[in-house]
Amino acid sequence: MIHDAHGFRNIDEINYGPEIPEEPNMNAKKFYELLQDAEIELYPGCQKVSKLAFIVRLLHLKYLNLWMLC
């Protein structure tokens, strides 16, 4: 009632029109690539470590040991 008197509308009642499918932006594309890397084997037959897990471990070692040249 109060909302009707003051012109407030429920967010669920607002019609934004039809959704137009669009391509993900560059950041979203990079994120999706990382998600795919989480499923890729590091090398054929390696099921314990994914490509993404290896990169994360390598970067962690780089940080812990203060490697600057890599």
mmCIF file of the N, C-alpha and C atoms, coordinates in Angstrom:
data_MODEL
# 
_entry.id   MODEL 
# 
loop_
_atom_site.group_PDB 
_atom_site.id 
_atom_site.type_symbol 
_atom_site.label_atom_id 
_atom_site.label_alt_id 
_atom_site.label_comp_id 
_atom_site.label_asym_id 
_atom_site.label_entity_id 
_atom_site.label_seq_id 
_atom_site.pdbx_PDB_ins_code 
_atom_site.Cartn_x 
_atom_site.Cartn_y 
_atom_site.Cartn_z 
_atom_site.occupancy 
_atom_site.B_iso_or_equiv 
_atom_site.pdbx_formal_charge 
_atom_site.auth_seq_id 
_atom_site.auth_comp_id 
_atom_site.auth_asym_id 
_atom_site.auth_atom_id 
_atom_site.pdbx_PDB_model_num 
ATOM 1   N N  . MET A 1 1  ? 0.803  -1.190  0.000   1.00 0.00 ? 1  MET A N  1 
ATOM 2   C CA . MET A 1 1  ? 0.000  0.000   0.000   1.00 0.00 ? 1  MET A CA 1 
ATOM 3   C C  . MET A 1 1  ? 0.851  1.261   0.000   1.00 0.00 ? 1  MET A C  1 
ATOM 4   N N  . ILE A 1 2  ? 1.798  1.325   0.904   1.00 0.00 ? 2  ILE A N  1 
ATOM 5   C CA . ILE A 1 2  ? 2.654  2.507   0.962   1.00 0.00 ? 2  ILE A CA 1 
ATOM 6   C C  . ILE A 1 2  ? 3.471  2.619   -0.325  1.00 0.00 ? 2  ILE A C  1 
ATOM 7   N N  . HIS A 1 3  ? 3.939  1.476   -0.800  1.00 0.00 ? 3  HIS A N  1 
ATOM 8   C CA . HIS A 1 3  ? 4.718  1.485   -2.039  1.00 0.00 ? 3  HIS A CA 1 
ATOM 9   C C  . HIS A 1 3  ? 3.870  1.967   -3.216  1.00 0.00 ? 3  HIS A C  1 
ATOM 10  N N  . ASP A 1 4  ? 2.610  1.598   -3.247  1.00 0.00 ? 4  ASP A N  1 
ATOM 11  C CA . ASP A 1 4  ? 1.725  2.046   -4.318  1.00 0.00 ? 4  ASP A CA 1 
ATOM 12  C C  . ASP A 1 4  ? 1.522  3.552   -4.264  1.00 0.00 ? 4  ASP A C  1 
ATOM 13  N N  . ALA A 1 5  ? 1.421  4.097   -3.057  1.00 0.00 ? 5  ALA A N  1 
ATOM 14  C CA . ALA A 1 5  ? 1.183  5.527   -2.897  1.00 0.00 ? 5  ALA A CA 1 
ATOM 15  C C  . ALA A 1 5  ? 2.396  6.347   -3.332  1.00 0.00 ? 5  ALA A C  1 
ATOM 16  N N  . HIS A 1 6  ? 3.588  5.817   -3.098  1.00 0.00 ? 6  HIS A N  1 
ATOM 17  C CA . HIS A 1 6  ? 4.802  6.572   -3.408  1.00 0.00 ? 6  HIS A CA 1 
ATOM 18  C C  . HIS A 1 6  ? 5.428  6.192   -4.745  1.00 0.00 ? 6  HIS A C  1 
ATOM 19  N N  . GLY A 1 7  ? 4.843  5.248   -5.437  1.00 0.00 ? 7  GLY A N  1 
ATOM 20  C CA . GLY A 1 7  ? 5.330  4.892   -6.764  1.00 0.00 ? 7  GLY A CA 1 
ATOM 21  C C  . GLY A 1 7  ? 6.475  3.898   -6.775  1.00 0.00 ? 7  GLY A C  1 
ATOM 22  N N  . PHE A 1 8  ? 6.769  3.268   -5.644  1.00 0.00 ? 8  PHE A N  1 
ATOM 23  C CA . PHE A 1 8  ? 7.820  2.248   -5.627  1.00 0.00 ? 8  PHE A CA 1 
ATOM 24  C C  . PHE A 1 8  ? 7.315  0.990   -6.307  1.00 0.00 ? 8  PHE A C  1 
ATOM 25  N N  . ARG A 1 9  ? 8.211  0.352   -7.038  1.00 0.00 ? 9  ARG A N  1 
ATOM 26  C CA . ARG A 1 9  ? 7.834  -0.886  -7.714  1.00 0.00 ? 9  ARG A CA 1 
ATOM 27  C C  . ARG A 1 9  ? 8.723  -2.013  -7.210  1.00 0.00 ? 9  ARG A C  1 
ATOM 28  N N  . ASN A 1 10 ? 8.162  -3.170  -7.171  1.00 0.00 ? 10 ASN A N  1 
ATOM 29  C CA . ASN A 1 10 ? 8.915  -4.347  -6.792  1.00 0.00 ? 10 ASN A CA 1 
ATOM 30  C C  . ASN A 1 10 ? 9.886  -4.678  -7.918  1.00 0.00 ? 10 ASN A C  1 
ATOM 31  N N  . ILE A 1 11 ? 11.108 -5.033  -7.567  1.00 0.00 ? 11 ILE A N  1 
ATOM 32  C CA . ILE A 1 11 ? 12.119 -5.314  -8.583  1.00 0.00 ? 11 ILE A CA 1 
ATOM 33  C C  . ILE A 1 11 ? 11.696 -6.475  -9.478  1.00 0.00 ? 11 ILE A C  1 
ATOM 34  N N  . ASP A 1 12 ? 10.905 -7.401  -8.944  1.00 0.00 ? 12 ASP A N  1 
ATOM 35  C CA . ASP A 1 12 ? 10.446 -8.538  -9.735  1.00 0.00 ? 12 ASP A CA 1 
ATOM 36  C C  . ASP A 1 12 ? 9.401  -8.138  -10.772 1.00 0.00 ? 12 ASP A C  1 
ATOM 37  N N  . GLU A 1 13 ? 8.765  -7.000  -10.585 1.00 0.00 ? 13 GLU A N  1 
ATOM 38  C CA . GLU A 1 13 ? 7.719  -6.556  -11.500 1.00 0.00 ? 13 GLU A CA 1 
ATOM 39  C C  . GLU A 1 13 ? 8.273  -5.791  -12.702 1.00 0.00 ? 13 GLU A C  1 
ATOM 40  N N  . ILE A 1 14 ? 9.521  -5.367  -12.632 1.00 0.00 ? 14 ILE A N  1 
ATOM 41  C CA . ILE A 1 14 ? 10.107 -4.567  -13.702 1.00 0.00 ? 14 ILE A CA 1 
ATOM 42  C C  . ILE A 1 14 ? 10.444 -5.477  -14.878 1.00 0.00 ? 14 ILE A C  1 
ATOM 43  N N  . ASN A 1 15 ? 10.027 -5.078  -16.053 1.00 0.00 ? 15 ASN A N  1 
ATOM 44  C CA . ASN A 1 15 ? 10.296 -5.839  -17.260 1.00 0.00 ? 15 ASN A CA 1 
ATOM 45  C C  . ASN A 1 15 ? 11.488 -5.203  -17.968 1.00 0.00 ? 15 ASN A C  1 
ATOM 46  N N  . TYR A 1 16 ? 12.584 -5.927  -18.046 1.00 0.00 ? 16 TYR A N  1 
ATOM 47  C CA . TYR A 1 16 ? 13.780 -5.407  -18.688 1.00 0.00 ? 16 TYR A CA 1 
ATOM 48  C C  . TYR A 1 16 ? 13.819 -5.727  -20.177 1.00 0.00 ? 16 TYR A C  1 
ATOM 49  N N  . GLY A 1 17 ? 12.844 -6.427  -20.655 1.00 0.00 ? 17 GLY A N  1 
ATOM 50  C CA . GLY A 1 17 ? 12.811 -6.792  -22.062 1.00 0.00 ? 17 GLY A CA 1 
ATOM 51  C C  . GLY A 1 17 ? 13.477 -8.136  -22.273 1.00 0.00 ? 17 GLY A C  1 
ATOM 52  N N  . PRO A 1 18 ? 13.510 -8.570  -23.510 1.00 0.00 ? 18 PRO A N  1 
ATOM 53  C CA . PRO A 1 18 ? 14.099 -9.892  -23.783 1.00 0.00 ? 18 PRO A CA 1 
ATOM 54  C C  . PRO A 1 18 ? 15.607 -9.876  -23.548 1.00 0.00 ? 18 PRO A C  1 
ATOM 55  N N  . GLU A 1 19 ? 16.127 -10.996 -23.060 1.00 0.00 ? 19 GLU A N  1 
ATOM 56  C CA . GLU A 1 19 ? 17.564 -11.102 -22.851 1.00 0.00 ? 19 GLU A CA 1 
ATOM 57  C C  . GLU A 1 19 ? 18.241 -11.354 -24.190 1.00 0.00 ? 19 GLU A C  1 
ATOM 58  N N  . ILE A 1 20 ? 19.252 -10.577 -24.456 1.00 0.00 ? 20 ILE A N  1 
ATOM 59  C CA . ILE A 1 20 ? 19.991 -10.705 -25.700 1.00 0.00 ? 20 ILE A CA 1 
ATOM 60  C C  . ILE A 1 20 ? 21.297 -11.430 -25.386 1.00 0.00 ? 20 ILE A C  1 
ATOM 61  N N  . PRO A 1 21 ? 21.507 -12.591 -26.001 1.00 0.00 ? 21 PRO A N  1 
ATOM 62  C CA . PRO A 1 21 ? 22.759 -13.302 -25.720 1.00 0.00 ? 21 PRO A CA 1 
ATOM 63  C C  . PRO A 1 21 ? 23.950 -12.513 -26.245 1.00 0.00 ? 21 PRO A C  1 
ATOM 64  N N  . GLU A 1 22 ? 25.004 -12.457 -25.451 1.00 0.00 ? 22 GLU A N  1 
ATOM 65  C CA . GLU A 1 22 ? 26.192 -11.737 -25.868 1.00 0.00 ? 22 GLU A CA 1 
ATOM 66  C C  . GLU A 1 22 ? 27.428 -12.540 -25.496 1.00 0.00 ? 22 GLU A C  1 
ATOM 67  N N  . GLU A 1 23 ? 28.512 -12.247 -26.156 1.00 0.00 ? 23 GLU A N  1 
ATOM 68  C CA . GLU A 1 23 ? 29.777 -12.927 -25.897 1.00 0.00 ? 23 GLU A CA 1 
ATOM 69  C C  . GLU A 1 23 ? 30.345 -12.453 -24.559 1.00 0.00 ? 23 GLU A C  1 
ATOM 70  N N  . PRO A 1 24 ? 31.024 -13.337 -23.822 1.00 0.00 ? 24 PRO A N  1 
ATOM 71  C CA . PRO A 1 24 ? 31.656 -12.905 -22.578 1.00 0.00 ? 24 PRO A CA 1 
ATOM 72  C C  . PRO A 1 24 ? 32.800 -11.933 -22.866 1.00 0.00 ? 24 PRO A C  1 
ATOM 73  N N  . ASN A 1 25 ? 33.055 -11.036 -21.931 1.00 0.00 ? 25 ASN A N  1 
ATOM 74  C CA . ASN A 1 25 ? 34.135 -10.071 -22.118 1.00 0.00 ? 25 ASN A CA 1 
ATOM 75  C C  . ASN A 1 25 ? 35.490 -10.762 -21.941 1.00 0.00 ? 25 ASN A C  1 
ATOM 76  N N  . MET A 1 26 ? 36.580 -10.028 -22.097 1.00 0.00 ? 26 MET A N  1 
ATOM 77  C CA . MET A 1 26 ? 37.923 -10.620 -22.063 1.00 0.00 ? 26 MET A CA 1 
ATOM 78  C C  . MET A 1 26 ? 38.230 -11.266 -20.715 1.00 0.00 ? 26 MET A C  1 
ATOM 79  N N  . ASN A 1 27 ? 37.848 -10.618 -19.609 1.00 0.00 ? 27 ASN A N  1 
ATOM 80  C CA . ASN A 1 27 ? 38.115 -11.192 -18.291 1.00 0.00 ? 27 ASN A CA 1 
ATOM 81  C C  . ASN A 1 27 ? 37.358 -12.500 -18.103 1.00 0.00 ? 27 ASN A C  1 
ATOM 82  N N  . ALA A 1 28 ? 36.139 -12.549 -18.569 1.00 0.00 ? 28 ALA A N  1 
ATOM 83  C CA . ALA A 1 28 ? 35.352 -13.776 -18.452 1.00 0.00 ? 28 ALA A CA 1 
ATOM 84  C C  . ALA A 1 28 ? 35.959 -14.878 -19.307 1.00 0.00 ? 28 ALA A C  1 
ATOM 85  N N  . LYS A 1 29 ? 36.446 -14.535 -20.504 1.00 0.00 ? 29 LYS A N  1 
ATOM 86  C CA . LYS A 1 29 ? 37.081 -15.530 -21.368 1.00 0.00 ? 29 LYS A CA 1 
ATOM 87  C C  . LYS A 1 29 ? 38.324 -16.116 -20.703 1.00 0.00 ? 29 LYS A C  1 
ATOM 88  N N  . LYS A 1 30 ? 39.130 -15.251 -20.078 1.00 0.00 ? 30 LYS A N  1 
ATOM 89  C CA . LYS A 1 30 ? 40.329 -15.734 -19.385 1.00 0.00 ? 30 LYS A CA 1 
ATOM 90  C C  . LYS A 1 30 ? 39.947 -16.653 -18.231 1.00 0.00 ? 30 LYS A C  1 
ATOM 91  N N  . PHE A 1 31 ? 38.906 -16.293 -17.515 1.00 0.00 ? 31 PHE A N  1 
ATOM 92  C CA . PHE A 1 31 ? 38.444 -17.117 -16.401 1.00 0.00 ? 31 PHE A CA 1 
ATOM 93  C C  . PHE A 1 31 ? 37.978 -18.482 -16.893 1.00 0.00 ? 31 PHE A C  1 
ATOM 94  N N  . TYR A 1 32 ? 37.229 -18.509 -17.982 1.00 0.00 ? 32 TYR A N  1 
ATOM 95  C CA . TYR A 1 32 ? 36.760 -19.781 -18.537 1.00 0.00 ? 32 TYR A CA 1 
ATOM 96  C C  . TYR A 1 32 ? 37.930 -20.640 -19.020 1.00 0.00 ? 32 TYR A C  1 
ATOM 97  N N  . GLU A 1 33 ? 38.968 -19.996 -19.557 1.00 0.00 ? 33 GLU A N  1 
ATOM 98  C CA . GLU A 1 33 ? 40.155 -20.746 -19.970 1.00 0.00 ? 33 GLU A CA 1 
ATOM 99  C C  . GLU A 1 33 ? 40.836 -21.384 -18.762 1.00 0.00 ? 33 GLU A C  1 
ATOM 100 N N  . LEU A 1 34 ? 40.896 -20.653 -17.643 1.00 0.00 ? 34 LEU A N  1 
ATOM 101 C CA . LEU A 1 34 ? 41.481 -21.220 -16.424 1.00 0.00 ? 34 LEU A CA 1 
ATOM 102 C C  . LEU A 1 34 ? 40.660 -22.402 -15.923 1.00 0.00 ? 34 LEU A C  1 
ATOM 103 N N  . LEU A 1 35 ? 39.358 -22.295 -16.015 1.00 0.00 ? 35 LEU A N  1 
ATOM 104 C CA . LEU A 1 35 ? 38.516 -23.418 -15.601 1.00 0.00 ? 35 LEU A CA 1 
ATOM 105 C C  . LEU A 1 35 ? 38.772 -24.640 -16.475 1.00 0.00 ? 35 LEU A C  1 
ATOM 106 N N  . GLN A 1 36 ? 38.987 -24.420 -17.758 1.00 0.00 ? 36 GLN A N  1 
ATOM 107 C CA . GLN A 1 36 ? 39.299 -25.538 -18.650 1.00 0.00 ? 36 GLN A CA 1 
ATOM 108 C C  . GLN A 1 36 ? 40.665 -26.131 -18.319 1.00 0.00 ? 36 GLN A C  1 
ATOM 109 N N  . ASP A 1 37 ? 41.631 -25.273 -17.942 1.00 0.00 ? 37 ASP A N  1 
ATOM 110 C CA . ASP A 1 37 ? 42.963 -25.759 -17.576 1.00 0.00 ? 37 ASP A CA 1 
ATOM 111 C C  . ASP A 1 37 ? 42.925 -26.618 -16.317 1.00 0.00 ? 37 ASP A C  1 
ATOM 112 N N  . ALA A 1 38 ? 41.942 -26.415 -15.475 1.00 0.00 ? 38 ALA A N  1 
ATOM 113 C CA . ALA A 1 38 ? 41.821 -27.219 -14.260 1.00 0.00 ? 38 ALA A CA 1 
ATOM 114 C C  . ALA A 1 38 ? 41.458 -28.662 -14.586 1.00 0.00 ? 38 ALA A C  1 
ATOM 115 N N  . GLU A 1 39 ? 40.945 -28.905 -15.783 1.00 0.00 ? 39 GLU A N  1 
ATOM 116 C CA . GLU A 1 39 ? 40.545 -30.253 -16.177 1.00 0.00 ? 39 GLU A CA 1 
ATOM 117 C C  . GLU A 1 39 ? 41.556 -30.921 -17.110 1.00 0.00 ? 39 GLU A C  1 
ATOM 118 N N  . ILE A 1 40 ? 42.521 -30.166 -17.621 1.00 0.00 ? 40 ILE A N  1 
ATOM 119 C CA . ILE A 1 40 ? 43.496 -30.703 -18.568 1.00 0.00 ? 40 ILE A CA 1 
ATOM 120 C C  . ILE A 1 40 ? 44.628 -31.376 -17.798 1.00 0.00 ? 40 ILE A C  1 
ATOM 121 N N  . GLU A 1 41 ? 45.008 -32.578 -18.234 1.00 0.00 ? 41 GLU A N  1 
ATOM 122 C CA . GLU A 1 41 ? 46.136 -33.277 -17.626 1.00 0.00 ? 41 GLU A CA 1 
ATOM 123 C C  . GLU A 1 41 ? 47.423 -32.525 -17.936 1.00 0.00 ? 41 GLU A C  1 
ATOM 124 N N  . LEU A 1 42 ? 48.362 -32.545 -16.993 1.00 0.00 ? 42 LEU A N  1 
ATOM 125 C CA . LEU A 1 42 ? 49.639 -31.868 -17.198 1.00 0.00 ? 42 LEU A CA 1 
ATOM 126 C C  . LEU A 1 42 ? 50.381 -32.482 -18.384 1.00 0.00 ? 42 LEU A C  1 
ATOM 127 N N  . TYR A 1 43 ? 50.364 -33.780 -18.477 1.00 0.00 ? 43 TYR A N  1 
ATOM 128 C CA . TYR A 1 43 ? 50.895 -34.508 -19.629 1.00 0.00 ? 43 TYR A CA 1 
ATOM 129 C C  . TYR A 1 43 ? 50.044 -35.757 -19.803 1.00 0.00 ? 43 TYR A C  1 
ATOM 130 N N  . PRO A 1 44 ? 50.049 -36.362 -20.961 1.00 0.00 ? 44 PRO A N  1 
ATOM 131 C CA . PRO A 1 44 ? 49.183 -37.524 -21.193 1.00 0.00 ? 44 PRO A CA 1 
ATOM 132 C C  . PRO A 1 44 ? 49.421 -38.636 -20.168 1.00 0.00 ? 44 PRO A C  1 
ATOM 133 N N  . GLY A 1 45 ? 48.359 -39.076 -19.537 1.00 0.00 ? 45 GLY A N  1 
ATOM 134 C CA . GLY A 1 45 ? 48.433 -40.134 -18.540 1.00 0.00 ? 45 GLY A CA 1 
ATOM 135 C C  . GLY A 1 45 ? 48.562 -39.637 -17.114 1.00 0.00 ? 45 GLY A C  1 
ATOM 136 N N  . CYS A 1 46 ? 48.839 -38.359 -16.923 1.00 0.00 ? 46 CYS A N  1 
ATOM 137 C CA . CYS A 1 46 ? 48.970 -37.796 -15.571 1.00 0.00 ? 46 CYS A CA 1 
ATOM 138 C C  . CYS A 1 46 ? 47.583 -37.416 -15.070 1.00 0.00 ? 46 CYS A C  1 
ATOM 139 N N  . GLN A 1 47 ? 47.093 -38.159 -14.093 1.00 0.00 ? 47 GLN A N  1 
ATOM 140 C CA . GLN A 1 47 ? 45.755 -37.887 -13.577 1.00 0.00 ? 47 GLN A CA 1 
ATOM 141 C C  . GLN A 1 47 ? 45.775 -37.246 -12.197 1.00 0.00 ? 47 GLN A C  1 
ATOM 142 N N  . LYS A 1 48 ? 46.959 -37.119 -11.594 1.00 0.00 ? 48 LYS A N  1 
ATOM 143 C CA . LYS A 1 48 ? 47.049 -36.543 -10.250 1.00 0.00 ? 48 LYS A CA 1 
ATOM 144 C C  . LYS A 1 48 ? 47.157 -35.018 -10.273 1.00 0.00 ? 48 LYS A C  1 
ATOM 145 N N  . VAL A 1 49 ? 47.801 -34.491 -11.310 1.00 0.00 ? 49 VAL A N  1 
ATOM 146 C CA . VAL A 1 49 ? 48.072 -33.054 -11.351 1.00 0.00 ? 49 VAL A CA 1 
ATOM 147 C C  . VAL A 1 49 ? 47.520 -32.472 -12.650 1.00 0.00 ? 49 VAL A C  1 
ATOM 148 N N  . SER A 1 50 ? 46.729 -31.412 -12.513 1.00 0.00 ? 50 SER A N  1 
ATOM 149 C CA . SER A 1 50 ? 46.214 -30.722 -13.701 1.00 0.00 ? 50 SER A CA 1 
ATOM 150 C C  . SER A 1 50 ? 47.180 -29.613 -14.107 1.00 0.00 ? 50 SER A C  1 
ATOM 151 N N  . LYS A 1 51 ? 46.971 -29.087 -15.282 1.00 0.00 ? 51 LYS A N  1 
ATOM 152 C CA . LYS A 1 51 ? 47.796 -27.991 -15.783 1.00 0.00 ? 51 LYS A CA 1 
ATOM 153 C C  . LYS A 1 51 ? 47.706 -26.789 -14.844 1.00 0.00 ? 51 LYS A C  1 
ATOM 154 N N  . LEU A 1 52 ? 46.506 -26.464 -14.407 1.00 0.00 ? 52 LEU A N  1 
ATOM 155 C CA . LEU A 1 52 ? 46.309 -25.320 -13.519 1.00 0.00 ? 52 LEU A CA 1 
ATOM 156 C C  . LEU A 1 52 ? 46.968 -25.553 -12.166 1.00 0.00 ? 52 LEU A C  1 
ATOM 157 N N  . ALA A 1 53 ? 46.835 -26.756 -11.604 1.00 0.00 ? 53 ALA A N  1 
ATOM 158 C CA . ALA A 1 53 ? 47.439 -27.058 -10.302 1.00 0.00 ? 53 ALA A CA 1 
ATOM 159 C C  . ALA A 1 53 ? 48.959 -26.925 -10.372 1.00 0.00 ? 53 ALA A C  1 
ATOM 160 N N  . PHE A 1 54 ? 49.562 -27.363 -11.473 1.00 0.00 ? 54 PHE A N  1 
ATOM 161 C CA . PHE A 1 54 ? 51.008 -27.245 -11.636 1.00 0.00 ? 54 PHE A CA 1 
ATOM 162 C C  . PHE A 1 54 ? 51.428 -25.781 -11.673 1.00 0.00 ? 54 PHE A C  1 
ATOM 163 N N  . ILE A 1 55 ? 50.709 -24.971 -12.419 1.00 0.00 ? 55 ILE A N  1 
ATOM 164 C CA . ILE A 1 55 ? 51.046 -23.548 -12.516 1.00 0.00 ? 55 ILE A CA 1 
ATOM 165 C C  . ILE A 1 55 ? 50.912 -22.870 -11.156 1.00 0.00 ? 55 ILE A C  1 
ATOM 166 N N  . VAL A 1 56 ? 49.871 -23.211 -10.417 1.00 0.00 ? 56 VAL A N  1 
ATOM 167 C CA . VAL A 1 56 ? 49.678 -22.624 -9.086  1.00 0.00 ? 56 VAL A CA 1 
ATOM 168 C C  . VAL A 1 56 ? 50.822 -23.016 -8.162  1.00 0.00 ? 56 VAL A C  1 
ATOM 169 N N  . ARG A 1 57 ? 51.225 -24.289 -8.192  1.00 0.00 ? 57 ARG A N  1 
ATOM 170 C CA . ARG A 1 57 ? 52.350 -24.738 -7.352  1.00 0.00 ? 57 ARG A CA 1 
ATOM 171 C C  . ARG A 1 57 ? 53.641 -24.040 -7.747  1.00 0.00 ? 57 ARG A C  1 
ATOM 172 N N  . LEU A 1 58 ? 53.871 -23.901 -9.042  1.00 0.00 ? 58 LEU A N  1 
ATOM 173 C CA . LEU A 1 58 ? 55.073 -23.231 -9.515  1.00 0.00 ? 58 LEU A CA 1 
ATOM 174 C C  . LEU A 1 58 ? 55.105 -21.769 -9.059  1.00 0.00 ? 58 LEU A C  1 
ATOM 175 N N  . LEU A 1 59 ? 53.990 -21.079 -9.178  1.00 0.00 ? 59 LEU A N  1 
ATOM 176 C CA . LEU A 1 59 ? 53.932 -19.685 -8.726  1.00 0.00 ? 59 LEU A CA 1 
ATOM 177 C C  . LEU A 1 59 ? 54.094 -19.582 -7.215  1.00 0.00 ? 59 LEU A C  1 
ATOM 178 N N  . HIS A 1 60 ? 53.584 -20.565 -6.478  1.00 0.00 ? 60 HIS A N  1 
ATOM 179 C CA . HIS A 1 60 ? 53.751 -20.583 -5.028  1.00 0.00 ? 60 HIS A CA 1 
ATOM 180 C C  . HIS A 1 60 ? 55.230 -20.742 -4.669  1.00 0.00 ? 60 HIS A C  1 
ATOM 181 N N  . LEU A 1 61 ? 55.932 -21.659 -5.347  1.00 0.00 ? 61 LEU A N  1 
ATOM 182 C CA . LEU A 1 61 ? 57.372 -21.815 -5.123  1.00 0.00 ? 61 LEU A CA 1 
ATOM 183 C C  . LEU A 1 61 ? 58.122 -20.537 -5.471  1.00 0.00 ? 61 LEU A C  1 
ATOM 184 N N  . LYS A 1 62 ? 57.732 -19.913 -6.555  1.00 0.00 ? 62 LYS A N  1 
ATOM 185 C CA . LYS A 1 62 ? 58.363 -18.661 -6.971  1.00 0.00 ? 62 LYS A CA 1 
ATOM 186 C C  . LYS A 1 62 ? 58.209 -17.601 -5.883  1.00 0.00 ? 62 LYS A C  1 
ATOM 187 N N  . TYR A 1 63 ? 57.032 -17.519 -5.301  1.00 0.00 ? 63 TYR A N  1 
ATOM 188 C CA . TYR A 1 63 ? 56.771 -16.538 -4.248  1.00 0.00 ? 63 TYR A CA 1 
ATOM 189 C C  . TYR A 1 63 ? 57.564 -16.866 -2.984  1.00 0.00 ? 63 TYR A C  1 
ATOM 190 N N  . LEU A 1 64 ? 57.543 -18.131 -2.563  1.00 0.00 ? 64 LEU A N  1 
ATOM 191 C CA . LEU A 1 64 ? 58.217 -18.523 -1.321  1.00 0.00 ? 64 LEU A CA 1 
ATOM 192 C C  . LEU A 1 64 ? 59.728 -18.343 -1.396  1.00 0.00 ? 64 LEU A C  1 
ATOM 193 N N  . ASN A 1 65 ? 60.314 -18.594 -2.557  1.00 0.00 ? 65 ASN A N  1 
ATOM 194 C CA . ASN A 1 65 ? 61.769 -18.537 -2.707  1.00 0.00 ? 65 ASN A CA 1 
ATOM 195 C C  . ASN A 1 65 ? 62.265 -17.236 -3.321  1.00 0.00 ? 65 ASN A C  1 
ATOM 196 N N  . LEU A 1 66 ? 61.367 -16.294 -3.523  1.00 0.00 ? 66 LEU A N  1 
ATOM 197 C CA . LEU A 1 66 ? 61.699 -14.973 -4.064  1.00 0.00 ? 66 LEU A CA 1 
ATOM 198 C C  . LEU A 1 66 ? 62.415 -15.059 -5.413  1.00 0.00 ? 66 LEU A C  1 
ATOM 199 N N  . TRP A 1 67 ? 61.932 -15.941 -6.291  1.00 0.00 ? 67 TRP A N  1 
ATOM 200 C CA . TRP A 1 67 ? 62.500 -16.047 -7.627  1.00 0.00 ? 67 TRP A CA 1 
ATOM 201 C C  . TRP A 1 67 ? 62.049 -14.830 -8.425  1.00 0.00 ? 67 TRP A C  1 
ATOM 202 N N  . MET A 1 68 ? 62.991 -14.094 -8.957  1.00 0.00 ? 68 MET A N  1 
ATOM 203 C CA . MET A 1 68 ? 62.643 -12.875 -9.682  1.00 0.00 ? 68 MET A CA 1 
ATOM 204 C C  . MET A 1 68 ? 62.780 -13.018 -11.193 1.00 0.00 ? 68 MET A C  1 
ATOM 205 N N  . LEU A 1 69 ? 63.607 -13.917 -11.661 1.00 0.00 ? 69 LEU A N  1 
ATOM 206 C CA . LEU A 1 69 ? 63.900 -14.002 -13.085 1.00 0.00 ? 69 LEU A CA 1 
ATOM 207 C C  . LEU A 1 69 ? 62.875 -14.798 -13.871 1.00 0.00 ? 69 LEU A C  1 
ATOM 208 N N  . CYS A 1 70 ? 62.043 -15.561 -13.212 1.00 0.00 ? 70 CYS A N  1 
ATOM 209 C CA . CYS A 1 70 ? 61.086 -16.417 -13.926 1.00 0.00 ? 70 CYS A CA 1 
ATOM 210 C C  . CYS A 1 70 ? 59.810 -15.693 -14.226 1.00 0.00 ? 70 CYS A C  1 
# 
